[in-house]
Amino acid sequence: MSAEPLVIAQNLCASYGEGDLRVPVLEDASFTVPRGAITAITGPSGSGKTTLLSLVGALDHPTSGRLIVDGEELTAMSRAALANFRRRRVGFVFQAFNLLPTLTVTENVEAGLEPLGLRRSEARRTAEAALDAVGMLELKGRFPHELSGGEQQRVAVARACAKEPPLLLADEPTGNLDEEAGERVLDLIVGSNWAANGDRSVMIVTHDPSVADRAHSVLTLHAHRIDPA
Ligand code: ADP
Ligand code: MG
């Protein structure tokens, strides 16, 4: 584990709207995430969990504060640089899977590899290796609507991780799954050393107490603030 944390967040604030209509959604969030660590994020609905992930994942700039991810100061980047950073260095897994419906399983994972600019044959090989790791290689030719929710989410995990990003962000990844399918997805994300391998850090929003047990640290949000540990 390298000494420099993967994520350094200092006094992050986020709000929506302007002037009198301004609604704060995240206030003064400061934390670090070491390389290779799993961080669980919990808190009631509307407390700012998704907002926090979207800042760390370079989807959005904070209103104020400082954010450094993988050695890059996101808060100093242009929109274009932010998008480029996100495509290369962040993998996302969403509650609703978000696979592209017109692409096969393999093509969905290949789409996640696009930012790397691999040759076609290498992209195929890399995608299939990721599908094998999540137990989905046999169904590689199917379309998303031909898969169960759990299967779709395992493909989404493969898509997020195939490019080997240093940071994997998962936002309630088991929220739409039954217990058994959810457990299998969690095993991939926080349990099996596949997603959380080597230097890769994982930040996962979840209400599942078993994830908090397996995480290296837990950030609890309440009314837009991180609870003191
Ligand atoms: P959580 O993921 O913990 O449920 P969110 O980060 O999604 O919370 O949202 C925090 C607050 O920000 C909520 O009150 C939500 O209504 C508000 N919010 C989120 N996105 C927007 C937006 N684009 N415009 C205005 N308010 C928003
Ligand atoms: Mg949310």
PDB file of C-alpha atoms and ligand atoms in Angstrom:
ATOM      1  CA  MET A   1       0.000   0.000   0.000  1.00  0.00           C
ATOM      2  CA  SER A   2       1.500   3.307  -1.078  1.00  0.00           C
ATOM      3  CA  ALA A   3       1.737   6.011   1.572  1.00  0.00           C
ATOM      4  CA  GLU A   4      -0.077   8.657  -0.450  1.00  0.00           C
ATOM      5  CA  PRO A   5      -3.865   8.172  -0.105  1.00  0.00           C
ATOM      6  CA  LEU A   6      -5.788   7.598  -3.339  1.00  0.00           C
ATOM      7  CA  VAL A   7      -8.411  10.154  -2.300  1.00  0.00           C
ATOM      8  CA  ILE A   8      -7.798  13.295  -0.271  1.00  0.00           C
ATOM      9  CA  ALA A   9     -10.934  15.352   0.330  1.00  0.00           C
ATOM     10  CA  GLN A  10     -10.745  18.601   2.248  1.00  0.00           C
ATOM     11  CA  ASN A  11     -13.834  20.553   3.300  1.00  0.00           C
ATOM     12  CA  LEU A  12     -15.913  19.500   0.307  1.00  0.00           C
ATOM     13  CA  CYS A  13     -19.168  21.381  -0.072  1.00  0.00           C
ATOM     14  CA  ALA A  14     -21.826  20.855  -2.723  1.00  0.00           C
ATOM     15  CA  SER A  15     -25.079  22.652  -3.317  1.00  0.00           C
ATOM     16  CA  TYR A  16     -27.711  23.001  -5.974  1.00  0.00           C
ATOM     17  CA  GLY A  17     -29.315  26.236  -7.139  1.00  0.00           C
ATOM     18  CA  GLU A  18     -28.257  29.840  -6.662  1.00  0.00           C
ATOM     19  CA  GLY A  19     -28.782  32.623  -4.140  1.00  0.00           C
ATOM     20  CA  ASP A  20     -31.875  32.278  -1.962  1.00  0.00           C
ATOM     21  CA  LEU A  21     -32.753  29.005  -3.710  1.00  0.00           C
ATOM     22  CA  ARG A  22     -29.446  27.436  -2.902  1.00  0.00           C
ATOM     23  CA  VAL A  23     -29.829  24.008  -1.278  1.00  0.00           C
ATOM     24  CA  PRO A  24     -26.765  22.562   0.413  1.00  0.00           C
ATOM     25  CA  VAL A  25     -26.392  18.810  -0.060  1.00  0.00           C
ATOM     26  CA  LEU A  26     -22.901  18.216   1.268  1.00  0.00           C
ATOM     27  CA  GLU A  27     -21.188  20.307   3.900  1.00  0.00           C
ATOM     28  CA  ASP A  28     -17.556  20.322   4.894  1.00  0.00           C
ATOM     29  CA  ALA A  29     -16.719  16.717   4.053  1.00  0.00           C
ATOM     30  CA  SER A  30     -13.095  15.848   4.812  1.00  0.00           C
ATOM     31  CA  PHE A  31     -11.710  12.317   4.549  1.00  0.00           C
ATOM     32  CA  THR A  32      -9.019  10.219   2.917  1.00  0.00           C
ATOM     33  CA  VAL A  33      -9.144   6.832   1.223  1.00  0.00           C
ATOM     34  CA  PRO A  34      -5.924   4.801   1.242  1.00  0.00           C
ATOM     35  CA  ARG A  35      -4.916   2.841  -1.848  1.00  0.00           C
ATOM     36  CA  GLY A  36      -6.252  -0.697  -1.774  1.00  0.00           C
ATOM     37  CA  ALA A  37      -8.881   0.116   0.860  1.00  0.00           C
ATOM     38  CA  ILE A  38     -12.620  -0.466   0.942  1.00  0.00           C
ATOM     39  CA  THR A  39     -14.697   2.422   2.267  1.00  0.00           C
ATOM     40  CA  ALA A  40     -18.388   1.926   3.016  1.00  0.00           C
ATOM     41  CA  ILE A  41     -20.670   4.958   2.860  1.00  0.00           C
ATOM     42  CA  THR A  42     -23.932   4.827   4.769  1.00  0.00           C
ATOM     43  CA  GLY A  43     -26.623   7.254   5.839  1.00  0.00           C
ATOM     44  CA  PRO A  44     -30.306   7.968   5.309  1.00  0.00           C
ATOM     45  CA  SER A  45     -31.812   8.767   1.934  1.00  0.00           C
ATOM     46  CA  GLY A  46     -31.068  12.335   0.873  1.00  0.00           C
ATOM     47  CA  SER A  47     -28.056  12.672   3.176  1.00  0.00           C
ATOM     48  CA  GLY A  48     -25.651  13.275   0.263  1.00  0.00           C
ATOM     49  CA  LYS A  49     -24.145   9.839  -0.434  1.00  0.00           C
ATOM     50  CA  THR A  50     -24.619   9.904  -4.205  1.00  0.00           C
ATOM     51  CA  THR A  51     -23.430  13.505  -4.313  1.00  0.00           C
ATOM     52  CA  LEU A  52     -20.260  12.530  -2.464  1.00  0.00           C
ATOM     53  CA  LEU A  53     -19.563   9.707  -4.937  1.00  0.00           C
ATOM     54  CA  SER A  54     -20.195  11.980  -7.912  1.00  0.00           C
ATOM     55  CA  LEU A  55     -17.554  14.419  -6.671  1.00  0.00           C
ATOM     56  CA  VAL A  56     -14.926  11.745  -6.027  1.00  0.00           C
ATOM     57  CA  GLY A  57     -15.814  10.124  -9.375  1.00  0.00           C
ATOM     58  CA  ALA A  58     -15.182  13.365 -11.284  1.00  0.00           C
ATOM     59  CA  LEU A  59     -18.786  13.681 -12.437  1.00  0.00           C
ATOM     60  CA  ASP A  60     -19.090  17.089 -10.888  1.00  0.00           C
ATOM     61  CA  HIS A  61     -17.063  19.826  -9.229  1.00  0.00           C
ATOM     62  CA  PRO A  62     -17.694  20.661  -5.574  1.00  0.00           C
ATOM     63  CA  THR A  63     -18.972  24.162  -4.813  1.00  0.00           C
ATOM     64  CA  SER A  64     -15.917  24.596  -2.615  1.00  0.00           C
ATOM     65  CA  GLY A  65     -13.181  22.555  -0.990  1.00  0.00           C
ATOM     66  CA  ARG A  66     -10.276  20.609  -2.367  1.00  0.00           C
ATOM     67  CA  LEU A  67     -10.227  17.132  -3.860  1.00  0.00           C
ATOM     68  CA  ILE A  68      -7.196  15.138  -4.964  1.00  0.00           C
ATOM     69  CA  VAL A  69      -7.689  11.694  -6.535  1.00  0.00           C
ATOM     70  CA  ASP A  70      -4.826   9.482  -7.699  1.00  0.00           C
ATOM     71  CA  GLY A  71      -2.441  12.422  -7.462  1.00  0.00           C
ATOM     72  CA  GLU A  72      -4.568  14.768  -9.574  1.00  0.00           C
ATOM     73  CA  GLU A  73      -6.255  17.858  -8.216  1.00  0.00           C
ATOM     74  CA  LEU A  74      -9.784  17.446  -9.576  1.00  0.00           C
ATOM     75  CA  THR A  75     -10.849  20.804  -8.226  1.00  0.00           C
ATOM     76  CA  ALA A  76      -8.371  22.517 -10.560  1.00  0.00           C
ATOM     77  CA  MET A  77      -9.479  20.691 -13.725  1.00  0.00           C
ATOM     78  CA  SER A  78     -11.539  21.851 -16.669  1.00  0.00           C
ATOM     79  CA  ARG A  79     -14.750  19.967 -17.471  1.00  0.00           C
ATOM     80  CA  ALA A  80     -13.018  18.166 -20.333  1.00  0.00           C
ATOM     81  CA  ALA A  81     -10.078  17.110 -18.179  1.00  0.00           C
ATOM     82  CA  LEU A  82     -12.505  15.915 -15.523  1.00  0.00           C
ATOM     83  CA  ALA A  83     -14.344  13.751 -18.068  1.00  0.00           C
ATOM     84  CA  ASN A  84     -11.093  12.305 -19.345  1.00  0.00           C
ATOM     85  CA  PHE A  85      -9.957  11.502 -15.815  1.00  0.00           C
ATOM     86  CA  ARG A  86     -13.281   9.819 -15.058  1.00  0.00           C
ATOM     87  CA  ARG A  87     -13.255   7.673 -18.185  1.00  0.00           C
ATOM     88  CA  ARG A  88      -9.786   6.344 -17.542  1.00  0.00           C
ATOM     89  CA  ARG A  89      -9.471   6.099 -13.807  1.00  0.00           C
ATOM     90  CA  VAL A  90     -12.916   5.550 -12.325  1.00  0.00           C
ATOM     91  CA  GLY A  91     -15.221   2.551 -12.606  1.00  0.00           C
ATOM     92  CA  PHE A  92     -18.880   3.018 -11.664  1.00  0.00           C
ATOM     93  CA  VAL A  93     -21.485   0.477 -10.635  1.00  0.00           C
ATOM     94  CA  PHE A  94     -25.026   1.851 -10.250  1.00  0.00           C
ATOM     95  CA  GLN A  95     -28.106   0.501  -8.509  1.00  0.00           C
ATOM     96  CA  ALA A  96     -29.943   0.210 -11.849  1.00  0.00           C
ATOM     97  CA  PHE A  97     -27.082  -1.636 -13.654  1.00  0.00           C
ATOM     98  CA  ASN A  98     -27.166   0.824 -16.596  1.00  0.00           C
ATOM     99  CA  LEU A  99     -26.044  -1.636 -19.261  1.00  0.00           C
ATOM    100  CA  LEU A 100     -26.595  -0.520 -22.847  1.00  0.00           C
ATOM    101  CA  PRO A 101     -29.675  -2.483 -24.015  1.00  0.00           C
ATOM    102  CA  THR A 102     -28.653  -2.811 -27.670  1.00  0.00           C
ATOM    103  CA  LEU A 103     -25.206  -4.247 -26.920  1.00  0.00           C
ATOM    104  CA  THR A 104     -24.375  -7.819 -25.969  1.00  0.00           C
ATOM    105  CA  VAL A 105     -22.707  -8.680 -22.681  1.00  0.00           C
ATOM    106  CA  THR A 106     -19.254  -8.694 -24.283  1.00  0.00           C
ATOM    107  CA  GLU A 107     -19.908  -5.459 -26.158  1.00  0.00           C
ATOM    108  CA  ASN A 108     -21.037  -3.760 -22.945  1.00  0.00           C
ATOM    109  CA  VAL A 109     -17.749  -4.647 -21.276  1.00  0.00           C
ATOM    110  CA  GLU A 110     -15.791  -3.597 -24.368  1.00  0.00           C
ATOM    111  CA  ALA A 111     -17.555  -0.232 -24.213  1.00  0.00           C
ATOM    112  CA  GLY A 112     -15.997   0.267 -20.777  1.00  0.00           C
ATOM    113  CA  LEU A 113     -12.569  -0.312 -22.324  1.00  0.00           C
ATOM    114  CA  GLU A 114     -12.944   2.332 -25.023  1.00  0.00           C
ATOM    115  CA  PRO A 115     -10.903   5.008 -23.213  1.00  0.00           C
ATOM    116  CA  LEU A 116      -7.855   2.710 -23.310  1.00  0.00           C
ATOM    117  CA  GLY A 117      -7.811   2.629 -27.123  1.00  0.00           C
ATOM    118  CA  LEU A 118      -6.942  -1.056 -27.295  1.00  0.00           C
ATOM    119  CA  ARG A 119      -6.779  -3.040 -30.516  1.00  0.00           C
ATOM    120  CA  ARG A 120      -9.996  -4.905 -31.227  1.00  0.00           C
ATOM    121  CA  SER A 121      -8.599  -8.330 -30.454  1.00  0.00           C
ATOM    122  CA  GLU A 122      -7.041  -7.148 -27.226  1.00  0.00           C
ATOM    123  CA  ALA A 123     -10.252  -5.421 -26.144  1.00  0.00           C
ATOM    124  CA  ARG A 124     -12.125  -8.670 -26.758  1.00  0.00           C
ATOM    125  CA  ARG A 125      -9.602 -10.696 -24.783  1.00  0.00           C
ATOM    126  CA  THR A 126      -9.636  -8.222 -21.878  1.00  0.00           C
ATOM    127  CA  ALA A 127     -13.436  -8.098 -21.821  1.00  0.00           C
ATOM    128  CA  GLU A 128     -13.721 -11.871 -21.821  1.00  0.00           C
ATOM    129  CA  ALA A 129     -11.201 -12.192 -18.993  1.00  0.00           C
ATOM    130  CA  ALA A 130     -13.276  -9.760 -16.921  1.00  0.00           C
ATOM    131  CA  LEU A 131     -16.464 -11.687 -17.735  1.00  0.00           C
ATOM    132  CA  ASP A 132     -14.776 -14.906 -16.704  1.00  0.00           C
ATOM    133  CA  ALA A 133     -13.801 -13.317 -13.378  1.00  0.00           C
ATOM    134  CA  VAL A 134     -17.441 -12.476 -12.601  1.00  0.00           C
ATOM    135  CA  GLY A 135     -18.771 -15.845 -13.806  1.00  0.00           C
ATOM    136  CA  MET A 136     -20.509 -14.425 -16.884  1.00  0.00           C
ATOM    137  CA  LEU A 137     -18.396 -15.702 -19.758  1.00  0.00           C
ATOM    138  CA  GLU A 138     -20.918 -18.377 -20.741  1.00  0.00           C
ATOM    139  CA  LEU A 139     -23.604 -15.733 -21.270  1.00  0.00           C
ATOM    140  CA  LYS A 140     -21.340 -13.338 -23.173  1.00  0.00           C
ATOM    141  CA  GLY A 141     -23.511 -13.274 -26.304  1.00  0.00           C
ATOM    142  CA  ARG A 142     -26.758 -12.377 -24.538  1.00  0.00           C
ATOM    143  CA  PHE A 143     -28.424  -8.993 -24.405  1.00  0.00           C
ATOM    144  CA  PRO A 144     -29.144  -7.326 -21.038  1.00  0.00           C
ATOM    145  CA  HIS A 145     -32.895  -8.091 -21.208  1.00  0.00           C
ATOM    146  CA  GLU A 146     -32.025 -11.789 -21.419  1.00  0.00           C
ATOM    147  CA  LEU A 147     -30.285 -11.665 -18.028  1.00  0.00           C
ATOM    148  CA  SER A 148     -31.488 -11.605 -14.417  1.00  0.00           C
ATOM    149  CA  GLY A 149     -30.768  -8.509 -12.341  1.00  0.00           C
ATOM    150  CA  GLY A 150     -27.900 -10.243 -10.560  1.00  0.00           C
ATOM    151  CA  GLU A 151     -26.379 -11.308 -13.857  1.00  0.00           C
ATOM    152  CA  GLN A 152     -26.697  -7.788 -15.255  1.00  0.00           C
ATOM    153  CA  GLN A 153     -24.979  -6.361 -12.211  1.00  0.00           C
ATOM    154  CA  ARG A 154     -22.116  -8.832 -12.497  1.00  0.00           C
ATOM    155  CA  VAL A 155     -21.628  -7.664 -16.103  1.00  0.00           C
ATOM    156  CA  ALA A 156     -21.692  -4.073 -14.843  1.00  0.00           C
ATOM    157  CA  VAL A 157     -18.942  -4.930 -12.338  1.00  0.00           C
ATOM    158  CA  ALA A 158     -16.899  -6.479 -15.158  1.00  0.00           C
ATOM    159  CA  ARG A 159     -17.433  -3.365 -17.296  1.00  0.00           C
ATOM    160  CA  ALA A 160     -16.343  -1.084 -14.449  1.00  0.00           C
ATOM    161  CA  CYS A 161     -13.223  -3.076 -13.588  1.00  0.00           C
ATOM    162  CA  ALA A 162     -11.999  -4.307 -16.974  1.00  0.00           C
ATOM    163  CA  LYS A 163     -10.011  -1.115 -17.571  1.00  0.00           C
ATOM    164  CA  GLU A 164      -8.332  -1.664 -14.176  1.00  0.00           C
ATOM    165  CA  PRO A 165      -9.226   1.710 -12.681  1.00  0.00           C
ATOM    166  CA  PRO A 166      -7.535   2.691  -9.415  1.00  0.00           C
ATOM    167  CA  LEU A 167     -10.961   3.624  -8.041  1.00  0.00           C
ATOM    168  CA  LEU A 168     -14.224   1.672  -8.130  1.00  0.00           C
ATOM    169  CA  LEU A 169     -17.376   3.494  -7.020  1.00  0.00           C
ATOM    170  CA  ALA A 170     -20.537   1.516  -6.325  1.00  0.00           C
ATOM    171  CA  ASP A 171     -23.809   3.281  -5.447  1.00  0.00           C
ATOM    172  CA  GLU A 172     -26.225   0.882  -3.712  1.00  0.00           C
ATOM    173  CA  PRO A 173     -25.212  -1.910  -6.127  1.00  0.00           C
ATOM    174  CA  THR A 174     -27.492  -4.476  -4.459  1.00  0.00           C
ATOM    175  CA  GLY A 175     -30.504  -2.181  -4.052  1.00  0.00           C
ATOM    176  CA  ASN A 176     -32.427  -3.873  -6.882  1.00  0.00           C
ATOM    177  CA  LEU A 177     -31.331  -7.449  -6.136  1.00  0.00           C
ATOM    178  CA  ASP A 178     -32.603 -10.277  -3.954  1.00  0.00           C
ATOM    179  CA  GLU A 179     -30.392 -11.406  -1.106  1.00  0.00           C
ATOM    180  CA  GLU A 180     -28.651 -14.238  -2.910  1.00  0.00           C
ATOM    181  CA  ALA A 181     -27.863 -12.260  -6.061  1.00  0.00           C
ATOM    182  CA  GLY A 182     -26.823  -9.293  -3.917  1.00  0.00           C
ATOM    183  CA  GLU A 183     -24.434 -11.423  -1.907  1.00  0.00           C
ATOM    184  CA  ARG A 184     -22.773 -12.654  -5.069  1.00  0.00           C
ATOM    185  CA  VAL A 185     -22.310  -9.088  -6.334  1.00  0.00           C
ATOM    186  CA  LEU A 186     -20.944  -7.948  -2.976  1.00  0.00           C
ATOM    187  CA  ASP A 187     -18.513 -10.842  -2.989  1.00  0.00           C
ATOM    188  CA  LEU A 188     -17.120  -9.509  -6.256  1.00  0.00           C
ATOM    189  CA  ILE A 189     -16.948  -5.929  -5.058  1.00  0.00           C
ATOM    190  CA  VAL A 190     -15.797  -6.230  -1.453  1.00  0.00           C
ATOM    191  CA  GLY A 191     -15.122  -9.883  -0.792  1.00  0.00           C
ATOM    192  CA  SER A 192     -13.250 -11.824  -3.391  1.00  0.00           C
ATOM    193  CA  ASN A 193     -10.227  -9.663  -3.957  1.00  0.00           C
ATOM    194  CA  TRP A 194     -11.310  -9.305  -7.543  1.00  0.00           C
ATOM    195  CA  ALA A 195     -12.620  -5.745  -7.669  1.00  0.00           C
ATOM    196  CA  ALA A 196     -10.693  -4.668  -4.593  1.00  0.00           C
ATOM    197  CA  ASN A 197      -7.428  -6.121  -5.806  1.00  0.00           C
ATOM    198  CA  GLY A 198      -3.970  -4.748  -5.235  1.00  0.00           C
ATOM    199  CA  ASP A 199      -3.935  -0.977  -5.193  1.00  0.00           C
ATOM    200  CA  ARG A 200      -7.553  -0.490  -6.220  1.00  0.00           C
ATOM    201  CA  SER A 201      -9.733   1.373  -3.767  1.00  0.00           C
ATOM    202  CA  VAL A 202     -13.458   0.783  -3.509  1.00  0.00           C
ATOM    203  CA  MET A 203     -16.060   3.222  -2.217  1.00  0.00           C
ATOM    204  CA  ILE A 204     -19.439   1.612  -1.829  1.00  0.00           C
ATOM    205  CA  VAL A 205     -22.741   3.145  -0.760  1.00  0.00           C
ATOM    206  CA  THR A 206     -24.788   0.518   1.005  1.00  0.00           C
ATOM    207  CA  HIS A 207     -27.333  -0.151   3.735  1.00  0.00           C
ATOM    208  CA  ASP A 208     -25.983  -3.659   4.240  1.00  0.00           C
ATOM    209  CA  PRO A 209     -24.258  -3.932   7.639  1.00  0.00           C
ATOM    210  CA  SER A 210     -22.170  -6.879   6.411  1.00  0.00           C
ATOM    211  CA  VAL A 211     -20.385  -4.531   3.993  1.00  0.00           C
ATOM    212  CA  ALA A 212     -19.458  -2.172   6.795  1.00  0.00           C
ATOM    213  CA  ASP A 213     -17.953  -5.187   8.583  1.00  0.00           C
ATOM    214  CA  ARG A 214     -15.797  -5.992   5.566  1.00  0.00           C
ATOM    215  CA  ALA A 215     -14.771  -2.385   4.873  1.00  0.00           C
ATOM    216  CA  HIS A 216     -11.578  -0.801   6.172  1.00  0.00           C
ATOM    217  CA  SER A 217     -13.497   2.314   7.117  1.00  0.00           C
ATOM    218  CA  VAL A 218     -17.054   3.618   7.145  1.00  0.00           C
ATOM    219  CA  LEU A 219     -18.223   7.145   6.334  1.00  0.00           C
ATOM    220  CA  THR A 220     -21.636   7.841   7.840  1.00  0.00           C
ATOM    221  CA  LEU A 221     -23.554  10.800   6.454  1.00  0.00           C
ATOM    222  CA  HIS A 222     -26.239  12.618   8.381  1.00  0.00           C
ATOM    223  CA  ALA A 223     -27.983  15.754   7.184  1.00  0.00           C
ATOM    224  CA  HIS A 224     -25.273  16.350   4.542  1.00  0.00           C
ATOM    225  CA  ARG A 225     -22.361  15.998   6.933  1.00  0.00           C
ATOM    226  CA  ILE A 226     -19.984  13.171   7.748  1.00  0.00           C
ATOM    227  CA  ASP A 227     -20.544  11.983  11.314  1.00  0.00           C
ATOM    228  CA  PRO A 228     -17.425  12.252  13.418  1.00  0.00           C
ATOM    229  CA  ALA A 229     -16.004   8.722  13.758  1.00  0.00           C
TER     230      ALA A 229
HETATM  231  P1  ADP B   1     -28.431  10.155  -1.112  1.00  0.00           P
HETATM  232  O1  ADP B   1     -27.654   9.476  -2.192  1.00  0.00           O
HETATM  233  O2  ADP B   1     -27.798  10.058   0.238  1.00  0.00           O
HETATM  234  O3  ADP B   1     -29.859   9.689  -1.074  1.00  0.00           O
HETATM  235  P2  ADP B   1     -28.120  12.510  -2.766  1.00  0.00           P
HETATM  236  O4  ADP B   1     -26.683  12.833  -2.767  1.00  0.00           O
HETATM  237  O5  ADP B   1     -28.693  11.855  -3.953  1.00  0.00           O
HETATM  238  O6  ADP B   1     -28.481  11.707  -1.425  1.00  0.00           O
HETATM  239  O7  ADP B   1     -28.959  13.845  -2.573  1.00  0.00           O
HETATM  240  C1  ADP B   1     -28.756  14.723  -1.491  1.00  0.00           C
HETATM  241  C2  ADP B   1     -29.742  15.846  -1.622  1.00  0.00           C
HETATM  242  O8  ADP B   1     -29.500  16.584  -2.800  1.00  0.00           O
HETATM  243  C3  ADP B   1     -31.199  15.388  -1.703  1.00  0.00           C
HETATM  244  O9  ADP B   1     -31.953  16.203  -0.860  1.00  0.00           O
HETATM  245  C4  ADP B   1     -31.561  15.598  -3.153  1.00  0.00           C
HETATM  246  O10 ADP B   1     -32.919  15.954  -3.270  1.00  0.00           O
HETATM  247  C5  ADP B   1     -30.662  16.745  -3.557  1.00  0.00           C
HETATM  248  N1  ADP B   1     -30.270  16.710  -4.972  1.00  0.00           N
HETATM  249  C6  ADP B   1     -29.594  15.721  -5.571  1.00  0.00           C
HETATM  250  N2  ADP B   1     -29.368  15.997  -6.883  1.00  0.00           N
HETATM  251  C7  ADP B   1     -29.933  17.210  -7.099  1.00  0.00           C
HETATM  252  C8  ADP B   1     -30.046  18.085  -8.247  1.00  0.00           C
HETATM  253  N3  ADP B   1     -29.517  17.745  -9.429  1.00  0.00           N
HETATM  254  N4  ADP B   1     -30.714  19.254  -8.076  1.00  0.00           N
HETATM  255  C9  ADP B   1     -31.224  19.604  -6.889  1.00  0.00           C
HETATM  256  N5  ADP B   1     -31.148  18.843  -5.782  1.00  0.00           N
HETATM  257  C10 ADP B   1     -30.523  17.667  -5.875  1.00  0.00           C
HETATM  258 MG    MG B   2     -28.168   8.010  -3.524  1.00  0.00          MG
END
